[in-house]
Coordinates of C-alpha atoms and ligand atoms in Angstrom, one line a residue:
X657 CA 40.2 38.8 -14.6
X658 CA 41.7 41.9 -12.8
X659 CA 42.9 41.4 -9.5
X660 CA 45.6 43.9 -8.7
X661 CA 45.5 47.8 -8.3
X662 CA 48.6 49.8 -8.7
X663 CA 48.9 53.0 -7.0
X664 CA 51.6 55.4 -8.1
X665 CA 52.6 57.2 -4.8
X666 CA 56.0 58.4 -5.4
X667 CA 55.6 62.1 -6.3
X668 CA 56.6 64.9 -4.0
X669 CA 53.3 66.7 -3.6
X670 CA 55.2 70.2 -3.8
X671 CA 51.8 72.0 -4.2
X672 CA 51.1 71.0 -0.6
X673 CA 54.3 72.0 0.8
X674 CA 55.0 72.5 3.6
X675 CA 52.4 69.8 4.7
X676 CA 54.0 67.4 2.4
X677 CA 57.6 68.1 3.6
X678 CA 57.9 65.3 6.0
X679 CA 54.7 63.4 5.1
X680 CA 53.5 61.6 1.9
X681 CA 50.8 63.8 0.1
X682 CA 48.7 60.5 -0.2
X683 CA 48.5 60.5 3.8
X684 CA 47.0 64.0 3.6
X685 CA 43.4 63.4 5.4
X686 CA 40.3 64.1 3.6
X687 CA 38.4 64.7 7.1
X688 CA 39.6 61.4 9.1
X689 CA 41.1 59.1 6.2
X690 CA 44.0 59.5 4.3
X691 CA 43.8 60.1 0.4
X692 CA 45.3 56.7 -0.2
X693 CA 42.7 55.0 1.7
X694 CA 39.9 56.1 -0.2
X695 CA 41.6 54.8 -3.3
X696 CA 42.4 51.3 -1.6
X697 CA 38.5 51.2 -0.6
X698 CA 37.4 52.0 -4.2
X699 CA 39.7 49.3 -5.5
X700 CA 38.6 47.0 -2.8
X701 CA 34.9 47.7 -3.6
X702 CA 35.5 46.9 -7.3
X703 CA 36.7 43.4 -6.3
X704 CA 40.5 44.1 -6.3
X705 CA 42.4 42.7 -3.3
X706 CA 46.1 43.0 -4.1
X707 CA 47.4 46.4 -3.9
X708 CA 50.8 47.4 -5.3
X709 CA 52.1 50.8 -4.2
X710 CA 54.9 52.6 -5.9
X711 CA 56.6 54.8 -3.4
X712 CA 59.8 56.7 -2.9
X713 CA 62.0 57.9 -0.2
X714 CA 59.9 59.4 2.7
X715 CA 56.9 57.3 2.1
X716 CA 57.1 54.9 4.9
X717 CA 53.9 56.2 6.6
X718 CA 52.0 54.6 3.6
X719 CA 53.2 51.0 4.7
X720 CA 52.6 51.7 8.3
X721 CA 49.0 52.9 7.5
X722 CA 48.1 49.6 6.1
X723 CA 49.6 47.6 9.1
X724 CA 48.8 46.9 12.6
X725 CA 49.9 49.4 15.2
X726 CA 50.1 47.2 18.2
X727 CA 50.7 50.1 20.8
X728 CA 47.9 52.1 19.7
X729 CA 45.5 49.1 19.4
X730 CA 46.4 47.8 22.7
X731 CA 45.8 51.3 24.1
X732 CA 42.2 51.6 22.7
X733 CA 41.2 47.9 23.1
X734 CA 37.8 47.6 24.6
X735 CA 37.1 51.3 24.3
X736 CA 34.5 52.9 22.0
X737 CA 37.7 54.4 20.0
X738 CA 38.4 51.0 18.6
X739 CA 35.8 51.4 15.8
X740 CA 37.6 54.3 14.4
X741 CA 40.4 51.8 13.2
X742 CA 37.6 49.4 11.7
X743 CA 37.8 50.7 8.0
X744 CA 41.7 50.2 7.9
X745 CA 41.6 47.0 9.6
X746 CA 39.0 45.6 7.2
X747 CA 41.5 46.5 4.3
X748 CA 44.5 45.0 6.1
X749 CA 42.7 41.8 6.7
X750 CA 41.0 41.2 3.2
X751 CA 44.0 42.7 0.9
X752 CA 47.7 42.5 0.4
X753 CA 49.9 45.1 0.0
X754 CA 53.0 45.1 -1.8
X755 CA 55.6 48.2 -2.3
X756 CA 58.3 48.9 -4.7
X757 CA 60.2 52.2 -4.8
X758 CA 60.5 54.5 -7.7
X759 CA 64.3 55.5 -7.2
X760 CA 64.2 58.5 -9.7
X761 CA 61.2 60.5 -10.6
X762 CA 60.9 60.2 -14.3
X763 CA 57.1 60.5 -14.9
X764 CA 53.8 58.6 -14.2
X765 CA 54.7 56.1 -17.1
X766 CA 58.1 55.4 -15.4
X767 CA 56.2 55.0 -12.1
X768 CA 53.9 52.3 -13.7
X769 CA 56.8 50.6 -15.3
X770 CA 58.4 50.1 -11.7
X771 CA 55.3 47.9 -10.9
X772 CA 55.9 45.6 -13.5
X773 CA 57.3 42.9 -11.1
X774 CA 54.5 43.3 -8.8
X775 CA 51.7 43.2 -11.4
X776 CA 53.2 40.5 -13.8
X777 CA 51.6 39.4 -17.2
X778 CA 47.9 40.3 -16.3
X779 CA 45.5 43.1 -16.9
X780 CA 45.6 45.7 -13.8
X781 CA 44.0 48.8 -12.7
X782 CA 45.8 52.1 -11.9
X783 CA 44.5 54.5 -9.2
X784 CA 46.0 58.0 -8.7
X785 CA 45.1 58.8 -5.3
X786 CA 44.9 62.3 -5.5
X787 CA 41.9 62.2 -7.8
X788 CA 39.2 61.1 -5.4
X789 CA 36.1 59.7 -7.1
X790 CA 32.6 59.1 -5.6
X791 CA 29.4 57.7 -7.0
X792 CA 26.9 57.6 -4.4
X793 CA 24.2 55.0 -4.6
X794 CA 25.8 53.7 -7.6
X795 CA 29.0 51.5 -8.6
X796 CA 32.5 53.0 -7.8
X797 CA 34.2 54.2 -10.9
X798 CA 36.9 51.5 -10.9
X799 CA 34.1 48.8 -10.7
X800 CA 32.3 50.6 -13.7
X801 CA 35.6 50.3 -15.7
X802 CA 36.3 46.8 -14.7
X803 CA 32.8 45.7 -16.0
X804 CA 33.8 47.5 -19.4
X805 CA 37.0 45.6 -19.2
X806 CA 35.0 42.3 -19.2
X807 CA 33.3 43.3 -22.2
X808 CA 36.0 44.8 -24.5
X809 CA 39.2 43.5 -23.1
X810 CA 41.3 46.3 -23.7
X811 CA 42.9 49.2 -22.0
X812 CA 40.3 51.8 -20.6
X813 CA 40.9 55.3 -19.2
X814 CA 38.4 57.3 -17.5
X815 CA 37.4 60.8 -18.7
X816 CA 35.8 63.8 -17.9
X817 CA 34.8 67.1 -19.7
X818 CA 36.8 69.9 -18.7
X819 CA 36.8 73.6 -19.5
X820 CA 39.0 74.1 -22.5
X821 CA 41.3 76.5 -20.8
X822 CA 42.4 73.6 -18.4
X823 CA 43.3 70.9 -20.9
X824 CA 47.0 71.7 -20.1
X825 CA 46.5 70.1 -16.7
X826 CA 45.5 66.6 -18.4
X827 CA 45.9 64.0 -20.9
X828 CA 43.3 64.7 -23.4
X829 CA 41.9 62.3 -26.0
X830 CA 40.1 62.3 -29.3
X831 CA 38.2 59.3 -30.7
X832 CA 35.1 57.9 -32.3
X833 CA 32.0 57.7 -30.0
X834 CA 30.9 54.2 -29.9
X835 CA 28.3 54.9 -27.1
X836 CA 27.1 58.1 -25.4
X837 CA 29.7 57.4 -22.6
X838 CA 32.2 55.5 -24.6
X839 CA 35.0 56.5 -27.3
X840 CA 37.5 54.6 -29.2
X841 CA 40.5 56.6 -28.8
X842 CA 42.3 57.5 -31.8
X843 CA 44.5 60.3 -30.5
X844 CA 45.8 61.4 -27.1
X845 CA 48.0 64.2 -25.9
X846 CA 49.7 65.0 -22.5
X847 CA 48.9 68.4 -21.1
X848 CA 48.2 70.3 -24.4
X849 CA 47.7 73.9 -24.6
X850 CA 43.8 74.8 -25.0
X851 CA 44.5 75.7 -28.7
X852 CA 46.2 72.4 -29.4
X853 CA 44.1 70.1 -27.5
X854 CA 42.2 67.4 -29.7
X855 CA 39.1 67.9 -27.5
X856 CA 37.9 68.8 -23.9
X857 CA 37.9 65.2 -22.8
X858 CA 40.3 64.8 -20.1
X859 CA 41.7 61.6 -18.5
X860 CA 41.5 61.4 -14.8
X861 CA 43.5 59.1 -12.5
X862 CA 41.7 55.8 -13.3
X863 CA 43.0 53.2 -15.8
X864 CA 42.8 49.6 -16.7
X865 CA 45.8 48.6 -18.5
X866 CA 46.8 45.3 -20.3
X867 CA 50.2 43.9 -19.4
X868 CA 51.6 44.6 -23.1
X869 CA 51.9 48.4 -21.7
X870 CA 55.0 47.6 -19.8
X871 CA 57.1 47.1 -23.1
X872 CA 55.4 50.0 -24.7
X873 CA 56.5 52.2 -21.7
X874 CA 60.0 50.8 -21.9
X875 CA 60.2 51.6 -25.3
X876 CA 58.6 55.2 -24.7
X877 CA 61.2 58.3 -24.9
X878 CA 60.4 61.2 -22.5
X879 CA 57.8 63.4 -23.7
X880 CA 56.1 66.4 -22.0
X881 CA 58.2 68.0 -19.2
X882 CA 61.0 65.6 -20.1
X883 CA 59.1 62.8 -18.4
X884 CA 58.0 59.1 -19.7
X885 CA 54.2 59.7 -19.8
X886 CA 51.8 57.0 -19.8
X887 CA 49.6 59.1 -22.2
X888 CA 52.4 58.3 -24.9
X889 CA 52.6 54.7 -24.1
X890 CA 49.0 54.4 -24.4
X891 CA 48.9 56.2 -27.8
X892 CA 50.8 53.2 -29.2
X893 CA 48.0 50.9 -27.9
X894 CA 45.3 53.5 -29.3
X895 CA 46.8 53.2 -32.7
X896 CA 45.8 49.6 -32.8
X897 CA 42.3 50.6 -31.7
X898 CA 43.2 49.0 -28.2
X899 CA 42.1 51.8 -25.9
X900 CA 38.8 52.9 -24.8
X901 CA 37.9 56.1 -23.0
X902 CA 34.9 56.2 -20.6
X903 CA 33.0 58.9 -19.5
X904 CA 32.2 57.6 -15.8
X905 CA 29.2 58.1 -13.7
X906 CA 30.1 59.9 -10.6
X907 CA 32.0 62.8 -9.2
X908 CA 36.0 63.5 -9.2
X909 CA 37.7 65.8 -6.9
X910 CA 41.3 67.1 -7.9
X911 CA 42.7 66.8 -4.5
X912 CA 46.2 67.5 -6.0
X913 CA 44.9 71.2 -5.9
X914 CA 44.0 73.2 -2.8
X915 CA 40.4 73.9 -4.1
X916 CA 39.6 70.5 -5.0
X917 CA 41.1 69.2 -1.8
X918 CA 38.8 71.6 0.2
X919 CA 35.7 70.6 -2.0
X920 CA 36.4 66.9 -1.2
X921 CA 36.8 67.6 2.5
X922 CA 33.5 69.3 2.5
X923 CA 31.9 66.6 0.5
X924 CA 33.3 63.7 2.6
X925 CA 32.4 65.6 6.0
X926 CA 28.8 65.7 4.8
X927 CA 28.2 62.5 2.9
X928 CA 30.5 60.2 5.1
X929 CA 31.8 61.5 8.2
X930 CA 28.7 63.0 9.8
X931 CA 26.6 59.9 9.1
X932 CA 29.2 57.7 10.7
X933 CA 29.3 59.5 13.7
Ligands
LIG420 C1 48.5 62.5 -14.7 C2 48.6 62.1 -16.1 C3 47.5 63.0 -17.0 C4 46.0 62.7 -16.6 C5 46.2 63.2 -15.0 C6 44.9 63.0 -14.1 O1 49.0 64.0 -14.7 O2 50.1 62.3 -16.8 O3 47.4 62.4 -18.3 O4 45.2 63.5 -17.1 O5 47.3 62.4 -14.2 O6 45.0 63.3 -12.9 P1 49.3 64.6 -13.2 O7 48.2 65.1 -12.7 O8 50.1 63.5 -12.5 O9 50.4 65.5 -13.6

């Protein structure tokens, strides 16, 4: 079964400069928790305990976050501030964290390929931490996808409908509807212009991938933007009928944009932070 989750986290986060000049974008806080922690919490809630993080230069803070900070913890020991670290401590105790660096920025497909040694020959999940997904009262998005994997045993991408004029920001799929929330993918394109998009069903940052994807990525030429795209490698699986696209239940915030980041912040403040105080 699926045990591991890959977090590509090597990107520069240029849209958030200067905030991301000396700090990884995955460490940007949504209220009191960094983005990456929301992603790890979602993976853990989906039953995954092995977190494989693709980092790069200047990303040390990610490793430090999922580690003990002796001085700080000693300082707050026995005070009512201790509980603020509970959520992180839980993850540190329950999960393993492995890191490898993407030495050159050659695209999301390439970043995933860098995780091959950490993942090995087993199906795995991928979480792009700047897509923050919530589903209050229901299963987390990744858990929904893992349950689908149990049934179908093939790669799965999460999708949502987006306005036509926004297709250029996403991988976009086309396929045969096999259930009201599920498509068998026949076509997928990375960041098409609205007039060239095969639909308005956009891939968001949650994937289940079967391990044959690594060789397919290795054989994939650079595509859109001169980068090795996971969408192009997945298209090769799709030709064999081996990719599903799932309209997930829940809400997704694009925390890679200032607007989505602010929306996520307001949402998490009301839904989580206030209730925890
Ligand atoms: C990546 C993928 C794209 C997907 C998107 C979801 O793009 O390449 O197919 O739709 O994530 O967030 P990025 O946003 O990294 O440019």
